[in-house]
Coordinates of C-alpha atoms in Angstrom, one line a residue:
M507 CA -4.0 54.2 66.1
G508 CA -7.3 52.3 65.9
H509 CA -9.0 55.2 64.3
Q510 CA -6.3 55.4 61.7
D511 CA -6.6 51.7 60.9
K512 CA -10.3 52.1 60.2
S513 CA -9.7 54.8 57.8
K514 CA -7.3 52.7 55.7
P515 CA -8.7 51.6 52.3
F516 CA -9.2 47.8 51.7
L517 CA -6.9 46.1 49.3
P518 CA -8.6 44.8 46.1
L519 CA -9.5 41.0 46.2
A520 CA -8.4 40.5 42.6
P521 CA -6.1 42.4 40.3
G522 CA -7.8 44.9 38.2
P523 CA -7.5 45.2 34.4
P524 CA -4.1 46.2 33.1
R525 CA -3.5 49.9 32.5
I526 CA -3.5 50.7 28.8
L527 CA -0.9 53.4 28.0
P528 CA -1.4 55.5 25.0
I529 CA 1.1 54.9 22.2
Q530 CA 3.5 57.7 22.1
A531 CA 5.5 58.7 19.2
S532 CA 8.8 57.6 20.8
M533 CA 7.3 54.1 21.3
A534 CA 6.0 53.7 17.7
V535 CA 9.5 53.6 16.3
N536 CA 10.1 50.2 14.6
R537 CA 13.1 48.3 16.0
P538 CA 15.4 46.7 13.5
K539 CA 14.2 43.1 12.6
K540 CA 16.7 40.4 13.2
N541 CA 17.2 38.3 10.2
S542 CA 17.1 34.6 10.9
T543 CA 18.7 33.4 7.6
A544 CA 20.5 34.7 4.6
C545 CA 19.9 33.9 1.0
L546 CA 22.1 31.4 -0.8
A547 CA 23.6 34.0 -3.0
C548 CA 24.7 36.2 -0.1
K549 CA 26.1 33.1 1.7
T550 CA 28.2 32.3 -1.3
A551 CA 29.4 35.9 -1.7
K552 CA 29.8 36.3 2.1
R553 CA 28.0 39.6 2.3
K554 CA 25.4 40.9 4.6
C555 CA 21.8 39.9 3.7
S556 CA 18.7 41.9 4.5
G557 CA 16.7 38.7 4.8
P558 CA 13.4 37.5 3.3
P559 CA 11.3 38.1 1.3
S560 CA 13.2 37.4 -2.0
P561 CA 14.9 39.3 -3.6
C562 CA 17.0 40.8 -0.8
K563 CA 18.5 44.3 -1.0
A564 CA 22.0 43.0 -1.5
C565 CA 20.9 40.9 -4.5
V566 CA 19.0 43.8 -6.0
S567 CA 22.1 46.0 -5.7
A568 CA 24.2 43.2 -7.3
N569 CA 21.6 42.6 -10.1
S570 CA 21.3 39.0 -9.1
E571 CA 17.6 38.8 -8.2
N572 CA 17.2 35.4 -10.0
D573 CA 19.8 33.8 -7.7
C574 CA 18.2 35.0 -4.5
H575 CA 16.7 31.9 -2.8
F576 CA 16.0 31.5 0.9
D577 CA 16.3 27.9 2.0
P578 CA 15.7 27.6 5.8
S579 CA 16.5 23.9 5.6
R580 CA 20.2 24.8 5.1
D581 CA 20.2 26.2 8.7
L582 CA 21.2 23.2 10.8
R583 CA 19.6 24.9 13.9
R584 CA 16.1 24.2 12.5
K585 CA 14.1 21.0 12.7
V586 CA 13.3 21.0 9.0
A587 CA 17.1 20.6 8.4
V588 CA 17.1 17.4 10.3
K589 CA 14.2 16.1 8.2
R590 CA 15.9 17.2 5.0
T591 CA 19.1 15.4 6.0
I592 CA 17.2 12.2 6.8
Q593 CA 15.4 12.4 3.4
E594 CA 18.6 13.0 1.5
L595 CA 20.3 10.1 3.2
S596 CA 17.3 7.9 2.5
D597 CA 17.3 8.9 -1.2
V598 CA 21.0 8.2 -1.6
R599 CA 20.6 4.8 0.1
D600 CA 17.7 3.9 -2.1
L601 CA 19.7 5.0 -5.2
L602 CA 22.6 2.8 -4.2
E603 CA 20.4 -0.1 -3.5
S604 CA 18.7 0.2 -6.9
L605 CA 22.1 0.6 -8.6
L606 CA 23.5 -2.6 -6.9
S607 CA 20.3 -4.5 -7.8
T608 CA 20.6 -3.4 -11.4
V609 CA 24.3 -4.5 -11.6
R610 CA 23.4 -7.9 -10.1
F611 CA 20.3 -8.8 -12.0
A612 CA 19.9 -6.6 -15.1
T613 CA 20.8 -7.5 -18.6
P614 CA 24.1 -6.4 -20.1
D615 CA 22.4 -3.9 -22.3
K616 CA 20.6 -2.3 -19.3
I617 CA 23.9 -2.2 -17.3
G618 CA 25.7 -0.6 -20.2
E619 CA 22.9 2.1 -20.4
V620 CA 23.4 2.9 -16.7
V621 CA 27.2 3.0 -17.0
G622 CA 26.8 5.4 -20.0
V623 CA 24.7 7.8 -17.9
I624 CA 27.3 7.7 -15.1
K625 CA 30.3 8.3 -17.4
G626 CA 28.4 11.0 -19.2
N627 CA 28.4 13.1 -15.9
G628 CA 24.7 12.5 -15.5
S629 CA 23.0 14.1 -12.5
M630 CA 21.8 12.0 -9.5
R631 CA 18.3 12.3 -10.9
D632 CA 19.4 11.0 -14.3
I633 CA 21.1 8.0 -12.7
A634 CA 18.0 7.4 -10.6
F635 CA 15.8 7.3 -13.8
A636 CA 18.3 5.0 -15.5
V637 CA 18.2 2.4 -12.7
G638 CA 14.4 2.8 -12.0
C639 CA 14.9 4.2 -8.5
P640 CA 11.4 5.5 -7.3
V641 CA 12.8 8.1 -4.9
T642 CA 14.5 11.1 -6.5
N643 CA 14.0 13.9 -4.1
F644 CA 17.4 15.4 -4.9
A645 CA 17.6 19.2 -4.6
D646 CA 16.7 21.2 -7.6
S647 CA 15.8 24.8 -8.4
A648 CA 12.1 24.2 -8.1
S649 CA 12.5 23.0 -4.5
L650 CA 14.7 26.0 -3.7
S651 CA 12.1 28.3 -5.1
N652 CA 9.3 26.8 -3.0
A653 CA 11.5 27.1 0.1
S654 CA 12.2 30.7 -0.8
Q655 CA 8.6 31.7 -1.1
L656 CA 7.7 30.3 2.3
S657 CA 10.6 31.6 4.3
N658 CA 8.7 34.6 5.7
S659 CA 7.7 33.1 9.0
E660 CA 9.6 34.3 12.1
D661 CA 10.6 30.8 13.3
G662 CA 11.6 29.6 9.9
E663 CA 9.7 26.3 10.2
Q664 CA 8.4 25.2 6.8
V665 CA 6.2 22.2 7.9
L666 CA 2.9 22.1 9.6
E667 CA 3.2 20.2 12.9
S668 CA 0.6 17.5 12.6
P669 CA 0.6 13.8 13.1
M670 CA -1.7 13.2 10.2
C671 CA -0.8 10.9 7.3
E672 CA 1.2 12.6 4.6
N673 CA -1.6 12.0 2.2
F674 CA -4.2 13.7 4.3
G675 CA -3.1 17.3 3.5
A676 CA -6.5 19.0 3.4
K677 CA -7.1 19.1 7.1
A678 CA -4.3 19.5 9.6
R679 CA -5.8 18.4 13.0
R680 CA -4.3 17.5 16.3
P681 CA -4.7 14.0 17.7
S682 CA -7.2 15.2 20.2
E683 CA -9.5 16.4 17.4
I684 CA -9.7 13.0 15.7
S685 CA -13.2 11.7 15.7
V686 CA -13.5 8.0 16.2
V687 CA -17.1 6.7 16.5
S688 CA -17.5 3.4 18.2
T689 CA -19.9 1.1 16.3
S690 CA -19.2 -2.4 17.7
P691 CA -20.3 -3.3 21.3
K692 CA -17.5 -5.8 21.5
I693 CA -14.7 -3.4 21.2
D694 CA -16.0 -0.1 22.7
H695 CA -13.8 -0.3 25.7
H696 CA -10.7 -0.9 23.5
I697 CA -11.0 2.2 21.4
E698 CA -8.3 4.7 22.2
V699 CA -7.7 8.1 20.8
P700 CA -4.3 8.1 19.2
G701 CA -1.8 10.6 20.6
G702 CA 1.8 11.0 21.3
T703 CA 3.0 7.7 19.7
F704 CA 3.6 8.9 16.2
D705 CA 6.6 9.4 14.1
P706 CA 7.8 13.0 14.8
F707 CA 8.6 13.4 11.1
A708 CA 5.0 12.4 10.1
R709 CA 4.1 16.0 9.3
I710 CA 2.1 17.6 6.5
S711 CA 4.5 19.0 3.9
L712 CA 3.9 21.2 0.9
E713 CA 4.1 18.1 -1.3
S714 CA 1.4 16.3 0.6
L715 CA -0.8 19.4 0.6
C716 CA -0.6 19.4 -3.2
N717 CA -1.4 15.7 -3.4
I718 CA -4.9 15.4 -4.8
P719 CA -6.7 12.1 -4.6
L720 CA -7.6 10.3 -7.8
Y721 CA -11.3 10.1 -6.8
E722 CA -13.2 12.8 -4.9
V723 CA -15.9 11.0 -2.9
P724 CA -17.9 12.0 0.2
A725 CA -17.6 10.4 3.6
K726 CA -21.2 10.9 4.5
P727 CA -23.6 9.1 4.5
W728 CA -21.4 6.1 3.9
T729 CA -19.4 5.8 7.1
K730 CA -19.8 6.9 10.8
V731 CA -16.1 6.4 11.5
T732 CA -15.0 9.8 10.0
S733 CA -16.5 12.8 8.4
D734 CA -13.3 13.7 6.5
D735 CA -14.1 13.6 2.8
N736 CA -10.4 14.0 1.9
M737 CA -9.4 11.0 4.1
V738 CA -12.1 8.8 2.5
S739 CA -11.1 10.0 -1.0
V740 CA -7.5 9.1 -0.3
L741 CA -8.4 5.6 0.9
V742 CA -10.6 5.0 -2.1
S743 CA -7.9 6.1 -4.4
L744 CA -5.3 3.9 -2.7
Y745 CA -7.7 0.9 -3.0
F746 CA -8.3 1.3 -6.7
T747 CA -4.6 1.8 -7.3
W748 CA -3.1 -1.1 -5.3
D749 CA -5.7 -3.7 -4.4
H750 CA -8.5 -3.6 -7.0
P751 CA -6.7 -4.4 -10.3
C752 CA -5.8 -7.9 -9.3
A753 CA -8.7 -8.7 -7.0
Q754 CA -11.7 -7.3 -8.8
F755 CA -14.9 -7.8 -6.8
L756 CA -16.8 -4.7 -8.2
D757 CA -16.8 -2.3 -11.1
Q758 CA -14.6 0.7 -10.4
G759 CA -16.5 3.2 -12.5
I760 CA -20.0 2.2 -11.4
F761 CA -19.0 2.1 -7.7
V762 CA -17.4 5.6 -7.7
E763 CA -20.3 7.1 -9.6
H764 CA -22.9 5.7 -7.1
M765 CA -20.7 6.7 -4.1
K766 CA -20.6 10.3 -5.3
S767 CA -24.4 10.3 -5.6
R768 CA -24.8 9.8 -1.8
D769 CA -27.8 7.6 -2.4
V770 CA -27.9 5.0 0.4
E771 CA -30.6 3.1 -1.6
S772 CA -28.2 2.4 -4.4
E773 CA -27.9 -1.2 -5.6
F774 CA -24.2 -0.8 -6.3
C775 CA -22.9 1.1 -3.2
T776 CA -23.9 0.7 0.4
P777 CA -22.4 1.8 3.8
L778 CA -21.4 -1.9 4.4
L779 CA -19.5 -2.1 1.1
V780 CA -17.8 1.3 1.6
N781 CA -16.6 0.5 5.2
S782 CA -15.3 -2.9 4.0
L783 CA -13.4 -1.2 1.2
L784 CA -12.0 1.5 3.5
A785 CA -10.8 -1.3 5.9
M786 CA -8.9 -2.9 3.1
A787 CA -7.4 0.3 1.9
S788 CA -6.2 1.4 5.3
A789 CA -3.2 -0.9 5.1
H790 CA -1.7 1.6 2.7
C791 CA -1.8 4.6 4.9
D792 CA -0.3 5.5 8.3
S793 CA -3.0 7.9 9.4
P794 CA -3.8 7.8 13.2
E795 CA -7.5 7.6 12.2
N796 CA -6.9 4.2 10.9
Y797 CA -5.7 2.8 14.2
L798 CA -7.9 1.1 16.8
H799 CA -5.0 -0.3 18.9
T800 CA -2.2 2.3 18.6
A801 CA 0.4 -0.1 20.0
N802 CA 0.0 -2.6 17.1
E803 CA 0.4 -1.3 13.6
C804 CA -1.1 -4.5 12.2
F805 CA -4.6 -3.5 13.3
R806 CA -4.8 -0.4 11.2
G807 CA -8.3 0.0 9.7
E808 CA -10.0 -2.1 12.3
V809 CA -12.4 0.7 13.1
F810 CA -13.7 0.5 9.6
L811 CA -13.8 -3.3 9.8
A812 CA -15.7 -3.1 13.1
E813 CA -18.3 -0.8 11.5
A814 CA -18.6 -3.2 8.5
E815 CA -19.2 -6.2 10.8
R816 CA -21.9 -4.3 12.7
L817 CA -23.6 -3.3 9.4
W818 CA -23.4 -6.9 8.1
K819 CA -25.0 -8.2 11.3
A820 CA -27.8 -5.8 10.7
Q821 CA -28.4 -7.2 7.2
E822 CA -29.4 -10.6 8.7
G823 CA -28.1 -12.5 5.7
R824 CA -30.0 -10.5 3.0
P825 CA -28.7 -11.5 -0.5
S826 CA -27.5 -8.6 -2.6
L827 CA -24.5 -7.7 -4.7
P828 CA -23.0 -5.1 -2.3
N829 CA -23.3 -7.6 0.6
I830 CA -21.4 -10.3 -1.4
Q831 CA -18.8 -7.8 -2.4
A832 CA -18.4 -6.5 1.2
L833 CA -18.0 -10.1 2.5
L834 CA -15.2 -10.7 -0.1
L835 CA -13.4 -7.6 1.1
M836 CA -13.8 -8.5 4.7
C837 CA -12.4 -11.9 4.0
S838 CA -9.4 -10.3 2.4
V839 CA -8.9 -8.0 5.3
L840 CA -9.1 -10.8 7.9
S841 CA -6.7 -12.9 5.8
C842 CA -4.1 -10.1 5.8
Q843 CA -4.6 -9.7 9.6
G844 CA -3.6 -13.3 10.2
K845 CA -7.2 -14.5 10.6
A846 CA -7.4 -16.6 7.5
N847 CA -9.8 -19.2 9.1
L848 CA -12.2 -16.4 10.1
G849 CA -11.9 -15.0 6.6
W850 CA -12.8 -18.4 5.2
L851 CA -16.0 -18.3 7.1
M852 CA -16.8 -14.9 5.6
L853 CA -16.0 -16.3 2.2
Q854 CA -18.4 -19.2 2.6
Q855 CA -21.2 -16.8 3.5
A856 CA -20.5 -14.9 0.3
V857 CA -20.6 -18.2 -1.6
Q858 CA -24.0 -19.0 -0.2
L859 CA -25.4 -15.6 -1.0
A860 CA -24.0 -15.9 -4.6
R861 CA -25.7 -19.3 -5.0
D862 CA -29.0 -17.8 -3.7
M863 CA -28.6 -15.1 -6.4
D864 CA -27.6 -17.7 -9.1
L865 CA -24.2 -16.2 -9.6
L866 CA -22.6 -19.6 -9.3
I867 CA -23.2 -23.1 -10.7
L868 CA -23.9 -25.6 -7.9
P869 CA -21.4 -28.5 -8.0
E870 CA -24.2 -31.0 -7.3
A871 CA -26.4 -29.5 -10.0
P872 CA -24.3 -28.2 -12.9
N873 CA -27.2 -28.1 -15.3
S874 CA -29.6 -26.3 -13.0
K875 CA -31.6 -23.4 -14.4
H876 CA -31.4 -19.9 -13.0
M877 CA -34.1 -19.0 -10.5
F878 CA -33.5 -15.3 -10.8
K879 CA -35.6 -14.3 -13.8
Y880 CA -36.0 -10.6 -14.2
D881 CA -34.9 -7.9 -16.5
M882 CA -31.5 -6.6 -15.6
T883 CA -29.7 -3.5 -16.8
P884 CA -26.4 -3.9 -18.6
D885 CA -24.6 -2.4 -15.6
M886 CA -26.2 -5.1 -13.3
E887 CA -25.2 -7.9 -15.6
H888 CA -21.7 -6.6 -15.9
V889 CA -21.3 -6.2 -12.1
R890 CA -22.8 -9.6 -11.4
N891 CA -20.3 -11.2 -13.8
I892 CA -17.3 -9.4 -12.1
T893 CA -18.5 -10.4 -8.7
A894 CA -19.1 -14.0 -9.6
W895 CA -15.6 -14.4 -11.0
G896 CA -14.1 -12.5 -8.0
I897 CA -15.7 -15.1 -5.7
S898 CA -14.3 -17.9 -7.7
S899 CA -10.8 -16.4 -7.8
L900 CA -10.7 -15.7 -4.1
N901 CA -12.1 -19.1 -3.2
G902 CA -9.3 -20.8 -5.2
Q903 CA -6.7 -18.7 -3.5
M904 CA -8.0 -19.3 0.0
S905 CA -8.4 -23.0 -0.5
M906 CA -4.8 -23.2 -1.8
K907 CA -3.6 -21.1 1.2
L908 CA -5.5 -23.1 3.9
K909 CA -5.5 -26.5 2.0
K910 CA -9.2 -26.7 2.3
V911 CA -11.5 -28.4 -0.2
A912 CA -12.7 -26.0 -2.9
T913 CA -16.4 -27.1 -3.3
L914 CA -17.0 -24.2 -5.7
S915 CA -17.2 -24.6 -9.4
L916 CA -16.9 -21.8 -12.0
P917 CA -19.4 -19.0 -12.4
A918 CA -22.6 -19.5 -14.3
T919 CA -21.6 -17.0 -17.1
K920 CA -18.4 -16.6 -19.1
I921 CA -15.9 -14.0 -18.1
D922 CA -17.0 -10.5 -19.2
T923 CA -14.0 -8.6 -20.7
G924 CA -16.1 -5.6 -21.6
G925 CA -16.1 -2.2 -19.8
D926 CA -13.3 -0.5 -17.9
H927 CA -11.4 0.2 -21.1
D928 CA -11.2 3.9 -20.4
F929 CA -9.5 3.6 -17.0
D930 CA -5.9 4.7 -16.6
W931 CA -3.5 3.6 -13.9
T932 CA -0.9 5.6 -12.1
P933 CA 1.0 4.7 -8.9
Y934 CA -0.9 6.9 -6.5
P935 CA 0.2 8.7 -4.3
R936 CA 2.8 10.5 -6.4
S937 CA 4.9 11.4 -3.4
N938 CA 8.2 12.1 -5.3
H939 CA 9.4 14.1 -8.2
I940 CA 9.0 11.4 -10.8
T941 CA 6.4 12.1 -13.5
Y942 CA 4.9 8.7 -14.3
S943 CA 3.5 8.2 -17.7
T944 CA -0.2 7.3 -17.4
K945 CA -0.9 3.8 -18.6
R946 CA -4.0 1.7 -19.2
A947 CA -5.2 -0.2 -16.2
H948 CA -5.7 -3.4 -18.2
L949 CA -8.7 -4.4 -16.0
P950 CA -10.5 -6.6 -18.6
E951 CA -7.2 -8.4 -19.5
V952 CA -6.4 -8.9 -15.8
R953 CA -9.9 -10.4 -15.2
Q954 CA -9.4 -12.8 -18.1
G955 CA -6.0 -13.8 -16.8
L956 CA -7.3 -14.3 -13.2
A957 CA -10.2 -16.4 -14.6
E958 CA -7.7 -18.7 -16.5
L959 CA -5.5 -19.1 -13.4
T960 CA -8.6 -19.9 -11.3
D961 CA -9.6 -22.7 -13.6
I962 CA -6.1 -24.2 -13.3
M963 CA -6.1 -23.8 -9.5
L964 CA -9.3 -25.7 -9.2
H965 CA -7.8 -28.5 -11.4
I966 CA -4.8 -28.7 -9.0
E967 CA -7.1 -28.8 -5.9
K968 CA -9.0 -31.7 -7.4
L969 CA -5.7 -33.6 -7.8
R970 CA -4.9 -33.0 -4.2
Y971 CA -8.1 -34.5 -2.9
D972 CA -8.4 -37.4 -5.4
K973 CA -8.2 -40.5 -3.3
E974 CA -7.1 -42.6 -6.3
L975 CA -3.8 -40.7 -6.4
N976 CA -2.9 -41.0 -2.8
S977 CA -1.0 -44.2 -3.2
D978 CA 0.1 -43.9 -6.8
F979 CA 2.8 -41.2 -7.2
D980 CA 3.6 -42.0 -10.8
L981 CA -0.1 -41.5 -11.8
L982 CA -0.1 -38.2 -9.8
M983 CA 3.0 -37.0 -11.7
A984 CA 1.4 -37.9 -15.0
R985 CA -1.8 -36.0 -14.2
A986 CA 0.1 -33.1 -12.8
E987 CA 1.8 -32.5 -16.1
V988 CA -1.5 -31.2 -17.5
P989 CA -1.9 -28.2 -15.1
Y990 CA 1.9 -27.6 -15.2
H991 CA 2.0 -27.2 -18.9
Q992 CA -1.2 -25.0 -18.8
L993 CA 0.6 -22.7 -16.3
Q994 CA 3.7 -22.6 -18.6
E995 CA 1.5 -21.7 -21.6
W996 CA -0.2 -19.1 -19.5
L997 CA 3.1 -17.5 -18.7
A998 CA 4.2 -17.6 -22.3
A999 CA 1.0 -15.7 -23.4
W1000 CA 1.9 -12.7 -21.2
P1001 CA 5.0 -10.4 -21.5
S1002 CA 8.2 -12.0 -20.2
T1003 CA 10.2 -10.6 -17.3
S1004 CA 12.7 -8.9 -19.6
Q1005 CA 9.9 -7.3 -21.6
I1006 CA 8.1 -6.0 -18.4
E1007 CA 11.4 -4.6 -17.1
K1008 CA 11.6 -2.2 -20.1
E1009 CA 8.0 -1.0 -19.5
P1010 CA 6.9 -2.0 -16.0
I1011 CA 3.2 -2.6 -15.4
S1012 CA 2.3 -3.4 -11.8
Q1013 CA -0.8 -5.5 -12.7
I1014 CA 1.2 -7.7 -15.1
L1015 CA 3.9 -8.2 -12.6
I1016 CA 1.4 -9.3 -9.9
L1017 CA -0.3 -11.7 -12.3
R1018 CA 3.0 -13.3 -13.2
I1019 CA 3.9 -13.6 -9.5
K1020 CA 0.5 -15.2 -8.9
C1021 CA 1.1 -17.8 -11.6
V1022 CA 4.6 -18.6 -10.3
H1023 CA 3.1 -19.1 -6.9
V1024 CA 0.6 -21.6 -8.3
I1025 CA 3.5 -23.5 -9.9
M1026 CA 5.4 -23.6 -6.6
H1027 CA 2.2 -24.8 -4.9
L1028 CA 1.9 -27.6 -7.4
I1029 CA 5.5 -28.7 -6.9
E1030 CA 5.2 -28.6 -3.1
M1031 CA 2.2 -30.9 -3.3
L1032 CA 4.2 -33.4 -5.5
V1033 CA 7.2 -33.3 -3.1
E1034 CA 4.9 -34.1 -0.2
R1035 CA 3.6 -37.2 -2.0
D1036 CA 7.0 -38.4 -3.2
Y1037 CA 7.5 -40.8 -0.3
Q1038 CA 10.3 -42.6 -2.1
S1039 CA 12.1 -39.4 -3.0
S1040 CA 12.5 -40.5 -6.6
K1041 CA 11.7 -37.1 -8.1
T1042 CA 12.4 -34.8 -5.1
A1043 CA 15.7 -33.4 -6.3
Q1044 CA 14.3 -32.6 -9.8
L1045 CA 11.2 -31.0 -8.3
Q1046 CA 13.2 -28.9 -5.8
E1047 CA 15.4 -27.6 -8.6
T1048 CA 12.3 -26.5 -10.5
W1049 CA 10.9 -24.9 -7.4
F1050 CA 14.0 -22.8 -6.8
N1051 CA 13.9 -21.7 -10.4
Q1052 CA 10.4 -20.4 -9.8
V1053 CA 11.6 -18.6 -6.6
E1054 CA 14.2 -16.7 -8.7
E1055 CA 11.5 -15.8 -11.2
M1056 CA 9.3 -14.4 -8.4
A1057 CA 12.2 -12.5 -6.9
Q1058 CA 13.0 -10.9 -10.2
C1059 CA 9.5 -9.7 -10.6
L1060 CA 9.5 -8.3 -7.1
R1061 CA 12.8 -6.5 -7.8
I1062 CA 11.3 -4.8 -10.9
H1063 CA 8.2 -3.8 -8.9
R1064 CA 10.3 -2.4 -6.1
Q1065 CA 12.6 -0.4 -8.4
S1066 CA 9.6 0.9 -10.4
Y1067 CA 7.1 1.8 -7.5
G1068 CA 9.0 1.6 -4.3
I1069 CA 8.3 -0.7 -1.3
K1070 CA 6.0 1.6 0.7
H1071 CA 2.8 0.6 -1.1
I1072 CA 2.7 -3.1 -1.8
P1073 CA -0.5 -4.8 -3.2
S1074 CA -2.0 -7.1 -0.7
Q1075 CA -2.2 -9.9 -3.3
L1076 CA 1.6 -10.3 -3.0
A1077 CA 1.4 -11.3 0.7
D1078 CA 0.5 -15.0 0.1
S1079 CA 3.1 -15.4 -2.6
V1080 CA 5.9 -14.0 -0.5
Q1081 CA 4.8 -15.9 2.6
G1082 CA 4.6 -19.1 0.7
A1083 CA 8.2 -18.8 -0.6
L1084 CA 9.7 -17.7 2.7
R1085 CA 7.9 -20.5 4.5
V1086 CA 10.0 -23.0 2.5
L1087 CA 13.2 -21.0 2.3
V1088 CA 13.3 -20.4 6.1
H1089 CA 14.2 -24.1 6.5
R1090 CA 16.9 -24.0 3.8
L1091 CA 18.9 -21.0 5.1
E1092 CA 22.1 -23.2 5.4
D1093 CA 22.1 -24.2 1.7
L1094 CA 20.5 -21.3 -0.2
G1095 CA 23.2 -21.4 -2.9
E1096 CA 22.2 -19.4 -5.9
A1097 CA 18.9 -18.6 -4.3
K1098 CA 20.5 -16.3 -1.8
H1099 CA 19.7 -13.1 -3.8
A1100 CA 16.1 -14.4 -4.3
F1101 CA 15.8 -14.9 -0.5
I1102 CA 17.1 -11.4 0.2
E1103 CA 14.6 -9.8 -2.2
L1104 CA 11.7 -11.9 -0.7
Y1105 CA 12.9 -11.1 2.8
R1106 CA 13.0 -7.4 2.0
F1107 CA 9.3 -7.5 0.9
G1108 CA 8.4 -9.7 3.9
V1109 CA 9.8 -7.2 6.3
A1110 CA 8.0 -4.3 4.6
M1111 CA 4.7 -6.2 4.5
G1112 CA 5.1 -7.4 8.1
Q1113 CA 4.5 -3.7 9.0
K1114 CA 1.2 -3.7 7.2
F1115 CA -0.1 -7.3 7.3
K1116 CA 0.0 -9.4 10.4
S1117 CA -0.1 -12.6 8.4
T1118 CA 3.4 -11.9 7.2
T1119 CA 4.7 -11.0 10.7
V1120 CA 4.7 -14.6 11.8
I1121 CA 7.1 -15.9 9.2
I1122 CA 9.4 -12.8 9.7
Q1123 CA 9.5 -13.5 13.4
T1124 CA 10.5 -17.2 12.7
I1125 CA 13.4 -16.0 10.5
Q1126 CA 14.4 -13.5 13.2
S1127 CA 14.5 -16.3 15.9
L1128 CA 16.6 -18.5 13.6
S1129 CA 19.0 -15.7 12.8
S1130 CA 19.5 -15.0 16.5
D1131 CA 20.5 -18.6 17.0
R1132 CA 22.4 -19.1 13.8
S1133 CA 23.2 -15.7 12.6
A1134 CA 26.3 -16.9 10.6
I1135 CA 24.1 -18.7 8.1
M1136 CA 22.1 -15.6 7.2
P1137 CA 23.2 -13.5 4.2
K1138 CA 24.8 -10.3 5.3
Q1139 CA 22.4 -8.2 3.4
A1140 CA 19.5 -10.0 5.0
I1141 CA 21.0 -9.3 8.4
A1142 CA 21.2 -5.6 7.4
I1143 CA 17.5 -5.6 6.5
L1144 CA 16.8 -7.4 9.8
N1145 CA 18.7 -4.7 11.8
G1146 CA 17.1 -1.9 9.8
S1147 CA 20.4 -0.7 8.6
E1148 CA 19.6 -1.2 4.9

C-alpha cells in the first residue's frame, strides 16, 4: 500500500488554465435573439415585432416604415420609464401652475389669448407657449425618433449612469474619479470625495450631451481644482448668463478672450479672478465637483472659493484690476453663503485697492488729482470704468443690507456706456424644447441704470445717518421725498411690467426689482423713525404696493425662465420682503398672492444660497406653530407638494 501511495501523482496547487474547445459547426449556430421591446406601430396593431433596429420586418411588410418607432421608455419595467413618468408629471404640474398664475395676474387680453388657444384644440405645447411655461417636454415625433435610434442596447437603458451635473455631458465619470485638489490648509481635513449621496435621476441624458456651453474656455492654467475644460466652460457660461448682467465687475468679451489665451501674465485674467468667478457660478449647477461638504448643499463651490482665498493671500495686497474684481466676486459669494459681514471685509479691501489705483474719489478729498499717470489702452480705460462703478454699486447694496455707513463716493470717471453692444443673451442652459429668440444683453444700458440707482442709494444712506434728522420726522419725510420721486422717475424711464410681460427680458426685470427693493428700504427707514405713528399706515400701504410689484416681476421671470436658475441679485430683494411679511402672516390680505410668489422663490433660493435659508426656516417654524394662518398654496410649497 505504501509503495502505491508513493506512486500517486500530486494534485495541482492551483487550477490550471481553462480548456479551450474548438468551435464546432454545431455550436456556431446563432440562437434566436429575444426581443426586449416592440415598436409602437406593432403594439397598436397587436402583431409580432422582430425588434430593433427600425424599421422592423413587420412594418416593412405592412409598408409602414415611417411609423416604426422604438420607445423603451414605454416599457414600465425599465428605469428610464420611471424617469419619463416623473418628468411628464413635473411638466404637467408646471403647466398647471403657470396657467393658474396667468388667470390670477395676467391682463384680460392675455387671458383671452390663452383661452382661445385652449378652445382651439391647441396642443399641450401650444398652451405652454401661450402661458409662458418654461418646461415643455411633452412627447413629440422628434423625441420618439431619438429613442428609436438608440434602442439597440440589450438592456434597453437609454441614459448613461453618472452622477455628474446634467450640464457636464462631455465627460461621464464616476464619483471616485472626481479630482479635487486641496489648496487651503485650513480645510484640508474637511474635503470629502462625493459619492453615493446624489439624486438617482441626476444622469447624463442625450439632451445634456448636446448641450454646448456658450463659451469654450480652458481649465488650465487657471485653476487647480479641476482639469475638466467642459466643466469650467459651463460655469463661465452660467456666470455670464445669470450673474454678470446686473453685477458687472469686468468686461465680458475682454475677460473671455484673455482666458482663452492661457496667458497667466494677462492684465485682465488671472487664476485668482477665474477661481472667484467659478465659485460664484457654482450656485447654478449641481455637479458633485462643486461640493466641499456633501451634506450641505449651501456650500457648493467652496473648493473654488478656498482656492481663490489661497491665491489672494499669496498676492499680499498687490493692487491690480483682477485682484479688485476677484475681491468683489468673493464678497458676493460670501454674502450668498450667509457670511455678509465677512463679505463686507472683502469689499473694504477692494475699496482700498481701488483708491490706491485712483479708481474712486476719496470722500475727504473730492478734488484730489489722480496719482496714476501713464498711458492706458482703450481696453484698460474701459475695464477700469466698469470695475469702479461695480465697486460703487456693490458698496451701496451691502451698506443697505447690513445698515453700515457707506463711506464711498462715486467713481472718478463718468459711467462708460460704450462696448458690449454686440453681445446677445439667451437663458443658458437651454434644457428644454423651447427655442428662445436671441436678444441683446443690454449690458451698457444696465450699467447706466445701476449707476443711477447707486447714486440714489447713497443719497438715502446719507439721510439715514444724518444726525439732524434723528429727532425731526417731518423734516426727514420732506427730504425723503427727493429720492422717492427720483426712484419713481427711474421706474417710469424703463419698460413697465405690462410691457415686459409681452417681451420678457431678464435683466430689465431684475433692475426693476432692485429699484422696488430700494423704495421698500426707504419706506422701512421712515416707518422706523415714525415714533408717533402719524404716517405709518400710509407708508405701510405704499410698502405693500411695492411688494405686489416685486411679486409680479418675479412671476414673469419664473414663467419665462423657470425657477431652477435664479440670479443671485434677487436674493437680497426676496429676503428683504419676506423678512417683513413673516411677521404679518395673520393679516396678509391682498398681499397673500405676493407672499406666495416670494415664498416660492425663497424656497428655491434657499437650496442655493444659505443667506435665504434662515428666513425660510423662520417661516417654517412659525407655520408649524400656527399653520392655519399660512396660505394653503404656501403650505403646499413648504411640504414640497407643489
